[in-house]
Coordinates of C-alpha atoms in Angstrom, one line a residue:
M1 CA 209.1 87.9 109.9
C2 CA 209.8 90.3 112.7
L3 CA 208.1 93.7 112.8
K4 CA 210.3 96.6 113.9
A5 CA 210.4 100.4 113.7
L6 CA 206.7 100.6 114.6
G7 CA 205.1 104.0 113.9
S8 CA 201.7 105.5 113.2
L9 CA 200.6 108.0 110.5
R10 CA 197.5 110.1 110.3
V11 CA 196.0 109.7 106.9
V12 CA 192.8 111.1 105.2
A13 CA 191.1 108.3 103.4
T14 CA 187.7 106.8 102.7
S15 CA 186.7 104.7 105.7
L16 CA 185.6 101.2 104.5
T17 CA 183.5 99.2 106.8
Y18 CA 181.5 96.2 105.8
K19 CA 178.6 94.3 107.5
D20 CA 178.5 91.3 105.2
R21 CA 181.8 89.6 105.7
K22 CA 181.0 87.1 102.9
M23 CA 180.9 89.8 100.2
K24 CA 183.6 89.7 97.5
F25 CA 184.5 93.0 95.8
S26 CA 186.8 91.7 93.1
Q27 CA 188.1 88.6 91.6
N28 CA 191.8 88.1 91.3
L29 CA 193.1 85.6 88.8
K30 CA 195.6 83.4 90.5
T31 CA 197.2 81.4 87.7
A32 CA 199.0 78.3 89.0
T33 CA 201.8 78.2 86.4
Y34 CA 203.7 80.9 84.6
Q35 CA 206.1 81.2 81.7
A36 CA 209.0 83.6 81.7
L37 CA 208.7 86.5 79.4
D38 CA 211.6 86.8 76.8
T39 CA 211.3 90.6 76.4
Y40 CA 214.6 91.0 74.6
E41 CA 214.5 87.6 72.8
I42 CA 217.9 86.6 74.1
V43 CA 216.9 83.3 75.9
P44 CA 218.5 81.2 73.1
L45 CA 221.8 82.9 73.8
M46 CA 221.9 82.0 77.5
R47 CA 223.7 78.6 77.2
P48 CA 226.2 79.8 74.5
F49 CA 227.0 82.8 76.7
Y50 CA 228.0 80.7 79.7
I51 CA 230.0 78.3 77.5
F52 CA 231.8 81.3 76.0
V53 CA 232.7 82.6 79.5
F54 CA 234.3 79.3 80.3
I55 CA 236.2 79.2 77.0
A56 CA 237.3 82.8 77.4
V57 CA 238.8 82.1 80.8
D58 CA 240.6 79.1 79.5
L59 CA 242.1 81.0 76.5
A60 CA 243.2 83.8 78.8
H61 CA 245.0 81.3 81.0
R62 CA 246.8 79.8 78.0
F63 CA 248.1 83.2 76.8
V64 CA 248.9 84.5 80.3
A65 CA 250.5 81.4 81.9
D66 CA 252.2 83.2 84.8
A67 CA 249.0 84.4 86.5
L68 CA 248.4 82.2 89.5
A69 CA 245.0 83.6 90.3
L70 CA 243.9 83.1 86.7
K71 CA 245.2 79.5 86.9
L72 CA 243.1 78.8 90.0
I73 CA 240.0 80.3 88.5
N74 CA 240.5 78.2 85.4
Q75 CA 240.7 75.0 87.4
I76 CA 237.6 75.8 89.4
M77 CA 235.7 76.6 86.2
H78 CA 236.7 73.3 84.6
I79 CA 235.1 71.6 87.5
I80 CA 231.9 73.7 87.3
F81 CA 231.8 73.2 83.6
L82 CA 230.9 69.5 84.2
S83 CA 227.8 70.4 86.2
L84 CA 226.4 72.9 83.7
P85 CA 223.6 70.6 82.5
V86 CA 222.4 70.2 86.1
L87 CA 222.6 73.9 86.8
W88 CA 220.5 74.6 83.7
T89 CA 218.0 71.9 84.6
L90 CA 217.5 73.3 88.1
G91 CA 217.3 76.9 86.8
I92 CA 220.1 78.0 89.1
L93 CA 221.9 80.0 86.3
P94 CA 219.9 83.1 85.6
P95 CA 218.9 84.3 82.1
L96 CA 221.1 87.0 80.5
D97 CA 218.7 89.9 81.0
A98 CA 218.4 89.2 84.7
L99 CA 222.1 88.5 85.0
F100 CA 223.2 91.8 83.3
L101 CA 220.6 93.9 85.1
W102 CA 221.4 92.4 88.4
G103 CA 225.1 92.8 87.9
M104 CA 224.8 96.4 86.9
E105 CA 222.6 97.1 90.0
Q106 CA 225.2 95.4 92.3
V107 CA 228.1 97.3 90.8
L108 CA 226.1 100.6 91.0
E109 CA 225.1 100.0 94.6
L110 CA 228.2 98.4 96.1
G111 CA 231.0 99.6 93.8
L112 CA 229.9 103.1 92.7
G113 CA 227.9 104.1 95.8
G114 CA 224.5 104.4 94.0
S115 CA 221.0 103.3 94.9
P116 CA 218.9 100.6 93.3
M117 CA 216.7 102.0 90.6
S118 CA 213.0 101.6 90.1
S119 CA 213.2 100.8 86.4
N120 CA 215.6 99.2 83.9
V121 CA 216.0 102.5 81.9
R122 CA 216.8 104.5 85.1
L123 CA 219.3 101.7 86.1
L124 CA 221.1 101.8 82.7
A125 CA 221.3 105.6 82.7
M126 CA 222.5 105.9 86.3
F127 CA 225.1 103.1 85.8
I128 CA 226.6 104.8 82.7
T129 CA 226.6 108.2 84.5
S130 CA 228.2 106.8 87.7
L131 CA 230.8 104.8 85.8
G132 CA 231.7 107.8 83.7
T133 CA 232.2 109.8 86.8
A134 CA 234.5 107.2 88.3
V135 CA 236.5 106.9 85.1
A136 CA 236.7 110.7 84.7
S137 CA 238.1 111.1 88.2
Y138 CA 241.0 108.8 87.2
F139 CA 242.2 111.4 84.6
I140 CA 242.1 114.3 87.0
P141 CA 245.7 115.3 87.6
N142 CA 245.5 116.8 91.1
T143 CA 243.2 117.6 93.9
L144 CA 243.0 121.3 93.1
D145 CA 240.9 120.5 90.0
L146 CA 238.7 118.1 92.0
M147 CA 237.5 120.1 95.0
T148 CA 238.6 122.8 97.4
M149 CA 236.4 123.4 100.4
N150 CA 236.7 125.0 103.8
V151 CA 234.1 123.6 106.3
S152 CA 234.0 124.6 110.0
G153 CA 233.3 122.6 112.2
Q154 CA 203.4 115.8 126.5
K155 CA 205.6 113.2 124.1
E156 CA 204.7 114.0 120.5
K157 CA 206.2 117.5 120.7
N158 CA 209.4 116.2 122.1
L159 CA 209.6 113.6 119.4
K160 CA 209.0 116.3 116.7
K161 CA 211.9 118.3 118.2
F162 CA 214.2 115.4 118.1
G163 CA 213.0 114.6 114.6
M164 CA 213.8 118.2 113.4
L165 CA 217.2 118.0 115.1
R166 CA 217.9 114.7 113.3
K167 CA 216.7 116.2 110.0
I168 CA 219.0 119.2 110.4
L169 CA 222.0 117.0 111.3
L170 CA 221.5 114.6 108.4
T171 CA 220.7 117.1 105.7
L172 CA 222.8 120.1 106.6
V173 CA 225.6 119.2 109.0
S174 CA 226.7 115.6 108.4
P175 CA 227.1 115.8 104.5
F176 CA 229.4 118.8 104.7
A177 CA 231.3 117.3 107.6
M178 CA 231.9 114.1 105.7
I179 CA 233.0 116.1 102.6
A180 CA 235.5 117.9 104.7
F181 CA 236.7 114.6 106.2
L182 CA 237.3 113.1 102.7
S183 CA 238.8 116.3 101.3
L184 CA 241.6 116.3 103.9
D185 CA 242.7 112.7 103.1
N186 CA 246.2 112.5 101.7
S187 CA 245.2 109.9 99.1
L188 CA 243.6 112.6 97.0
H189 CA 247.0 113.8 96.0
H190 CA 247.6 110.4 94.2
L191 CA 244.6 109.9 91.9
S192 CA 246.8 108.1 89.3
S193 CA 245.5 104.8 90.6
I194 CA 242.1 103.5 89.3
Y195 CA 241.2 101.8 92.5
I196 CA 241.7 105.1 94.4
S197 CA 239.5 106.9 91.9
I198 CA 236.7 104.4 92.3
G199 CA 237.0 104.4 96.1
F200 CA 236.8 108.1 96.5
S201 CA 234.1 108.5 93.7
R202 CA 232.0 106.0 95.6
S203 CA 232.7 107.7 99.0
F204 CA 231.7 111.2 97.7
R205 CA 228.7 109.8 96.0
M206 CA 227.5 107.9 99.1
V207 CA 227.6 111.2 101.1
W208 CA 224.6 112.5 99.0
Q209 CA 223.1 109.2 97.9
D210 CA 222.8 107.4 101.3
T211 CA 223.8 109.8 104.1
E212 CA 223.0 107.6 107.0
H213 CA 225.0 104.6 105.8
A214 CA 227.9 106.8 104.7
L215 CA 228.0 108.4 108.1
L216 CA 228.1 104.9 109.7
D217 CA 230.9 103.8 107.4
M218 CA 233.0 106.8 108.2
V219 CA 232.5 106.3 111.9
V220 CA 233.6 102.6 111.6
V221 CA 236.7 103.5 109.5
S222 CA 237.6 106.3 112.0
A223 CA 237.2 104.0 115.0
V224 CA 239.3 101.2 113.4
Q225 CA 241.9 103.9 112.5
L226 CA 242.1 105.0 116.1
L227 CA 242.4 101.4 117.4
V228 CA 245.1 100.3 114.9
F229 CA 248.3 101.6 116.3
T230 CA 250.8 99.8 114.1
T231 CA 251.4 101.7 110.9
D232 CA 252.8 98.6 109.1
L233 CA 249.5 96.8 108.9
W234 CA 247.8 96.4 105.5
W235 CA 244.9 98.5 106.8
N236 CA 247.2 101.6 107.0
K237 CA 249.8 100.7 104.4
S238 CA 248.0 99.2 101.4
I239 CA 244.6 100.8 101.2
D240 CA 243.3 104.4 101.2
T241 CA 240.3 105.9 103.0
G242 CA 238.0 105.5 100.0
I243 CA 238.7 101.7 99.7
K244 CA 238.3 101.3 103.5
L245 CA 234.8 102.8 103.2
L246 CA 234.1 100.6 100.2
L247 CA 235.1 97.5 102.2
V248 CA 233.0 98.5 105.2
G249 CA 230.0 99.2 103.0
I250 CA 230.2 95.8 101.2
I251 CA 230.6 93.8 104.5
R252 CA 227.3 95.2 105.8
S253 CA 224.8 94.0 104.0
P254 CA 188.2 97.8 91.2
D255 CA 188.8 97.9 94.9
A256 CA 192.0 99.6 93.8
V257 CA 190.1 102.9 93.7
Y258 CA 190.0 103.0 97.5
Y259 CA 193.7 102.6 97.8
Q260 CA 194.3 105.1 95.0
Q261 CA 192.2 107.7 96.8
M262 CA 194.2 107.5 100.0
I263 CA 197.7 107.4 98.3
P264 CA 198.2 111.3 98.2
S265 CA 197.5 111.7 101.9
L266 CA 199.5 108.6 102.8
R267 CA 202.4 110.0 100.7
I268 CA 202.4 113.2 102.7
A269 CA 202.3 111.3 106.0
L270 CA 205.2 109.0 104.9
Q271 CA 207.2 112.1 103.8
S272 CA 206.9 113.6 107.3
A273 CA 207.6 110.2 109.0
F274 CA 210.7 109.4 106.9
S275 CA 212.2 112.9 107.2
T276 CA 211.9 113.0 111.0
G277 CA 213.2 109.4 111.4
R278 CA 210.0 108.0 113.0
L279 CA 210.2 104.9 110.8
G280 CA 213.9 104.3 111.2
I281 CA 216.5 104.3 108.4
C282 CA 214.9 104.2 105.0
S283 CA 217.1 102.2 102.7
P284 CA 216.5 100.5 99.3
G285 CA 214.8 97.2 99.7
S286 CA 213.1 98.1 103.0
H287 CA 209.6 96.8 103.5
Y288 CA 206.8 98.3 105.6
L289 CA 203.4 96.9 106.4
C290 CA 200.6 99.4 107.2
R291 CA 197.5 98.3 109.1
F292 CA 194.4 100.5 109.3
Q293 CA 190.9 99.3 110.3
D294 CA 191.0 95.8 108.8
R295 CA 193.0 96.6 105.7
L296 CA 196.7 96.1 104.8
I297 CA 199.1 98.2 102.7
W298 CA 202.6 97.0 101.7
I299 CA 205.3 99.6 101.1
L300 CA 208.6 98.9 99.3
V301 CA 211.5 101.4 99.1
L302 CA 212.8 101.3 95.5
E303 CA 215.4 104.1 95.6
R304 CA 217.1 106.2 98.2
G305 CA 219.1 109.4 97.7
Y306 CA 220.0 112.7 99.4
T307 CA 216.7 114.0 100.9
Y308 CA 214.5 111.8 98.8
C309 CA 213.3 108.3 98.3
C310 CA 211.2 106.4 95.8
L311 CA 208.4 104.1 97.0
N312 CA 206.0 101.5 95.6
I313 CA 202.8 101.2 97.5
K314 CA 200.6 98.1 97.2
G315 CA 197.1 97.6 98.6
L316 CA 196.3 94.0 99.5
E317 CA 192.8 92.3 99.2
L318 CA 189.9 94.0 100.9
Q319 CA 188.4 90.7 101.7
E320 CA 191.0 88.4 103.1
T321 CA 191.0 84.6 102.9
S322 CA 191.1 82.4 105.9
C323 CA 194.9 82.1 105.6
H324 CA 195.3 85.8 105.3
T325 CA 193.1 86.3 108.3
A326 CA 195.3 84.1 110.5
E327 CA 198.4 86.2 109.5
A328 CA 196.5 89.5 109.9
H329 CA 195.5 88.5 113.5
R330 CA 199.2 88.0 114.2
V331 CA 199.9 91.5 112.8
D332 CA 197.1 92.9 115.0
D333 CA 198.6 91.2 118.1
I334 CA 201.9 92.8 117.4
F335 CA 200.4 96.2 116.8
A336 CA 198.1 95.9 119.8
M337 CA 201.2 95.6 122.1
A338 CA 202.8 98.7 120.5
F339 CA 199.9 101.1 120.0
E340 CA 196.9 102.4 122.0
H341 CA 193.5 101.6 120.4
Q342 CA 190.2 103.4 120.6
E343 CA 187.0 101.3 120.4
H344 CA 184.7 102.3 117.6
N345 CA 181.6 100.9 116.0
K346 CA 182.0 99.2 112.6
I347 CA 179.1 99.5 110.2
A348 CA 178.9 97.5 107.0
Y349 CA 176.8 98.3 103.8
N350 CA 176.4 96.4 100.6
G351 CA 174.0 95.9 97.7
S352 CA 172.0 97.6 95.0
L353 CA 168.6 99.3 94.7
P354 CA 165.7 97.2 93.3
W355 CA 164.4 98.3 90.0
S356 CA 160.8 99.3 89.2
V357 CA 158.9 98.2 86.1
C358 CA 158.6 101.9 85.2
V359 CA 162.4 102.1 84.5
D360 CA 161.9 101.1 80.9
W361 CA 159.6 104.0 80.3
L362 CA 161.8 106.4 82.2
I363 CA 164.9 105.4 80.2
G364 CA 163.3 107.0 77.1
N365 CA 163.7 110.4 78.7
Q366 CA 167.2 110.6 80.2
E367 CA 166.8 114.0 81.8
L368 CA 163.6 113.0 83.5
Y369 CA 165.1 109.6 84.4
Q370 CA 168.1 111.2 86.2
L371 CA 165.9 113.7 88.1
T372 CA 163.5 110.9 89.1
L373 CA 166.4 108.7 90.2
K374 CA 168.0 111.5 92.3
T375 CA 164.6 112.4 93.9
F376 CA 164.0 108.8 94.8
R377 CA 167.4 108.3 96.3
Y378 CA 167.2 111.6 98.3
T379 CA 163.8 110.5 99.6
V380 CA 165.2 107.1 100.8
K381 CA 168.2 108.8 102.5
L382 CA 165.8 111.3 104.1
M383 CA 163.6 108.5 105.3
V384 CA 166.7 106.8 106.9
D385 CA 167.8 110.0 108.6
K386 CA 164.2 110.6 109.8
A387 CA 164.1 107.1 111.4
S388 CA 167.5 107.5 113.1
L389 CA 167.6 111.2 113.9
G390 CA 163.9 112.1 114.3
P391 CA 161.3 113.9 112.1
V392 CA 161.9 117.1 110.2
E393 CA 160.5 120.0 112.1
D394 CA 160.0 122.6 109.3
F395 CA 160.7 123.4 105.7
K396 CA 164.0 125.2 106.5
E397 CA 165.4 122.0 108.1
L398 CA 164.2 120.0 105.1
L399 CA 166.0 122.4 102.8
N400 CA 169.2 122.1 104.8
Y401 CA 169.0 118.3 104.5
L402 CA 168.7 118.5 100.7
E403 CA 171.5 121.0 100.4
E404 CA 173.7 118.8 102.4
Y405 CA 172.9 115.8 100.2
E406 CA 173.7 117.8 97.1
N407 CA 177.0 119.3 98.4
D408 CA 178.5 116.7 100.7
W409 CA 176.9 113.3 99.7
Y410 CA 177.0 110.9 96.8
I411 CA 173.9 108.8 97.0
G412 CA 173.8 106.0 94.4
L413 CA 174.9 102.5 93.5
V414 CA 178.3 101.0 94.0
S415 CA 178.2 99.5 90.5
E416 CA 177.8 102.9 88.9
K417 CA 180.8 104.7 87.3
E418 CA 180.0 107.8 89.5
W419 CA 180.9 105.9 92.6
P420 CA 184.7 105.5 92.0
Q421 CA 184.7 109.1 90.7
A422 CA 183.2 110.3 94.0
V423 CA 185.8 108.3 95.9
L424 CA 188.7 109.9 94.0
Q425 CA 187.1 113.3 94.3
E426 CA 187.1 112.8 98.1
T427 CA 183.4 113.3 98.5
P428 CA 182.8 113.5 102.3
Y429 CA 180.0 110.9 102.4
L430 CA 178.9 108.1 100.2
F431 CA 175.6 106.2 100.6
S432 CA 174.1 103.1 98.9
L433 CA 171.2 100.8 99.4
G434 CA 170.9 97.2 98.4
H435 CA 168.8 94.1 98.7
D436 CA 170.1 90.6 99.6
P437 CA 167.8 88.1 97.8
N438 CA 169.2 85.2 99.8
M439 CA 168.4 86.7 103.2
G440 CA 165.4 88.7 102.0
V441 CA 166.7 91.9 103.7
Y442 CA 167.7 95.4 102.6
T443 CA 171.2 96.6 103.4
C444 CA 172.9 100.0 103.3
R445 CA 176.5 101.0 102.8
I446 CA 178.0 104.3 104.0
L447 CA 181.6 105.4 103.4
T448 CA 182.9 108.4 105.3
L449 CA 186.0 110.5 104.5
Q450 CA 187.9 110.9 107.7
E451 CA 191.3 111.1 109.2
F452 CA 192.6 108.0 111.0
L453 CA 195.8 106.5 112.2
V454 CA 197.7 104.0 110.1
Q455 CA 200.0 101.7 112.1
V456 CA 203.3 101.0 110.3
G457 CA 205.7 98.2 111.0
K458 CA 209.0 97.5 109.3
L459 CA 209.5 94.0 107.9
N460 CA 212.6 91.9 107.8
D461 CA 214.1 92.6 104.3
E462 CA 215.9 89.2 104.0
A463 CA 212.7 87.2 104.9
V464 CA 210.8 89.0 102.2
R465 CA 213.4 88.6 99.5
G466 CA 213.9 84.9 100.5
Q467 CA 210.2 84.2 100.1
W468 CA 209.9 86.1 96.8
G469 CA 213.0 84.3 95.5
N470 CA 211.5 80.9 96.5
L471 CA 208.2 81.9 94.8
S472 CA 210.0 82.7 91.5
W473 CA 211.8 79.4 91.5
E474 CA 208.7 77.4 92.4
L475 CA 206.4 79.0 89.7
L476 CA 208.8 79.9 86.9
Y477 CA 211.2 77.0 87.0
A478 CA 209.6 74.2 89.0
T479 CA 206.1 75.2 87.5
N480 CA 204.2 74.0 90.5
D481 CA 200.5 74.0 89.6
D482 CA 199.3 72.9 93.0
E483 CA 196.7 75.4 94.3
E484 CA 197.6 74.5 97.9
R485 CA 201.3 74.7 97.3
Y486 CA 203.6 75.2 100.3
S487 CA 204.5 78.8 99.3
I488 CA 201.0 80.1 100.0
Q489 CA 200.3 78.3 103.3
A490 CA 199.6 80.6 106.3
H491 CA 202.5 81.3 108.6
P492 CA 201.9 83.7 111.5
V493 CA 205.6 84.4 111.9
L494 CA 206.8 84.8 108.3
L495 CA 203.4 86.2 107.1
R496 CA 203.8 84.0 104.1
N497 CA 200.4 84.6 102.4
L498 CA 200.6 88.4 102.8
T499 CA 204.2 88.4 101.5
I500 CA 203.3 86.3 98.4
Q501 CA 200.3 88.5 97.6
A502 CA 202.5 91.6 97.8
A503 CA 204.9 90.3 95.2
D504 CA 204.9 91.9 91.8
P505 CA 202.5 90.4 89.2
P506 CA 202.2 87.8 87.8
L507 CA 203.7 86.1 90.8
G508 CA 201.8 88.2 93.3
Y509 CA 198.3 89.6 93.1
P510 CA 197.9 92.9 95.0
V511 CA 194.6 94.7 94.5
Y512 CA 196.5 98.0 93.9
S513 CA 200.1 98.8 93.0
S514 CA 201.1 102.4 92.7
E515 CA 203.6 103.9 90.3
P516 CA 207.0 104.8 91.8
L517 CA 206.4 107.7 94.1
H518 CA 209.3 110.1 94.9
L519 CA 209.3 111.7 98.4
T520 CA 211.4 114.6 99.4
F521 CA 212.6 115.0 103.0
L522 CA 213.1 118.8 102.9

């Protein structure tokens, strides 16, 4: 899986560094076999539906005998009908809910110029709205009722200037120039044809839905138009500009709290990166892999429209397996060749404070217990600071230490509920002590809120979809229960383990998966 469109983002997040590499922070259930969910209870209708389709085509051919195309389709479907049991056994024919939803999405994206939606409800609503727009344009008698417009025609600083120029051209200049180009087409005077209505409805929609691809389509159509000198060819004689653009468009094809805390700042950084074009063209189905420190974040683009996009951000395991480590090293090698790195110390902390026998007595008085616990923890932290930074000179310095602990630090146990709250509240510093009974040593853990660079690489979309499709077939239809199955073996080129983990549950098992996030590029 090639990494391309490399970039870096500056993100504020809690820095996680660990000393004990054997420590496990969460346990992910990795069920070997799955059963498909029949949300709409229509699975029993799947086979009758496919049989009805074959019968409907045969009946249509019997009543319309002079249609050669229908005769050919009927003959092909008679042959396919014999292999239906094999297709059902292998799970090649999809269930009805997946078939209809997938079909609506393909018609919305390829035929009506829309974008894939992040949920089934949004997909159904957008499909009905887009289809209604195309049908309504069929009944518009002339172009005067449709539209009347008159449109006249150091390194980081330089990149920002080019990014701003790109942003202005894509959001302000290109859309109106394309609208003017479409408005001057002669085919708009003949909207009596349904295919002309659909073609131009899609073209006008694509201008605002996917500006970059619409601009590319119009450049290709204009270039072909200039190169085709014979007016009798079907390109000039049989199809209009809207259908030309349609053809060109179809041819181109618990640890979660740490990720949850950094999502807002990552969202702001991604918004700036996408709007200036630093991460390339953002299209639905694009995948990005973010690497920071020794952590991985998977970003999937769900929707794309005019000056906005919708993302799903997934955080992978904090503690990788050996297979994940092999693929992560490959990602590091790719990023090492693309980015400059600064050496820094990595400090790890883990554990919990040992309890005293006096705890039972203290629990009886909660107020005294909390004060005593805070005093003890502040004392331990002060002792650590004294050993590392030197003794406290006077009472004023001691007071400054205590005020800093109260305002900028959370000192406590990782297992307490206040710990994730402190992470989400972006407390500057978090400190915890623990004891390792196996090694007989005390350990400490420090988390620091800081700004750091996140390296971003764009993944090959087809490679990701291919592996996810194979995973669905293997677990849902073949019901492979082998824990060491082929689909989760490490592959440094395809990043198979990381890709499988980033799939949607229950097939995948990301530590954190965000809700759909909408970014605006303005």
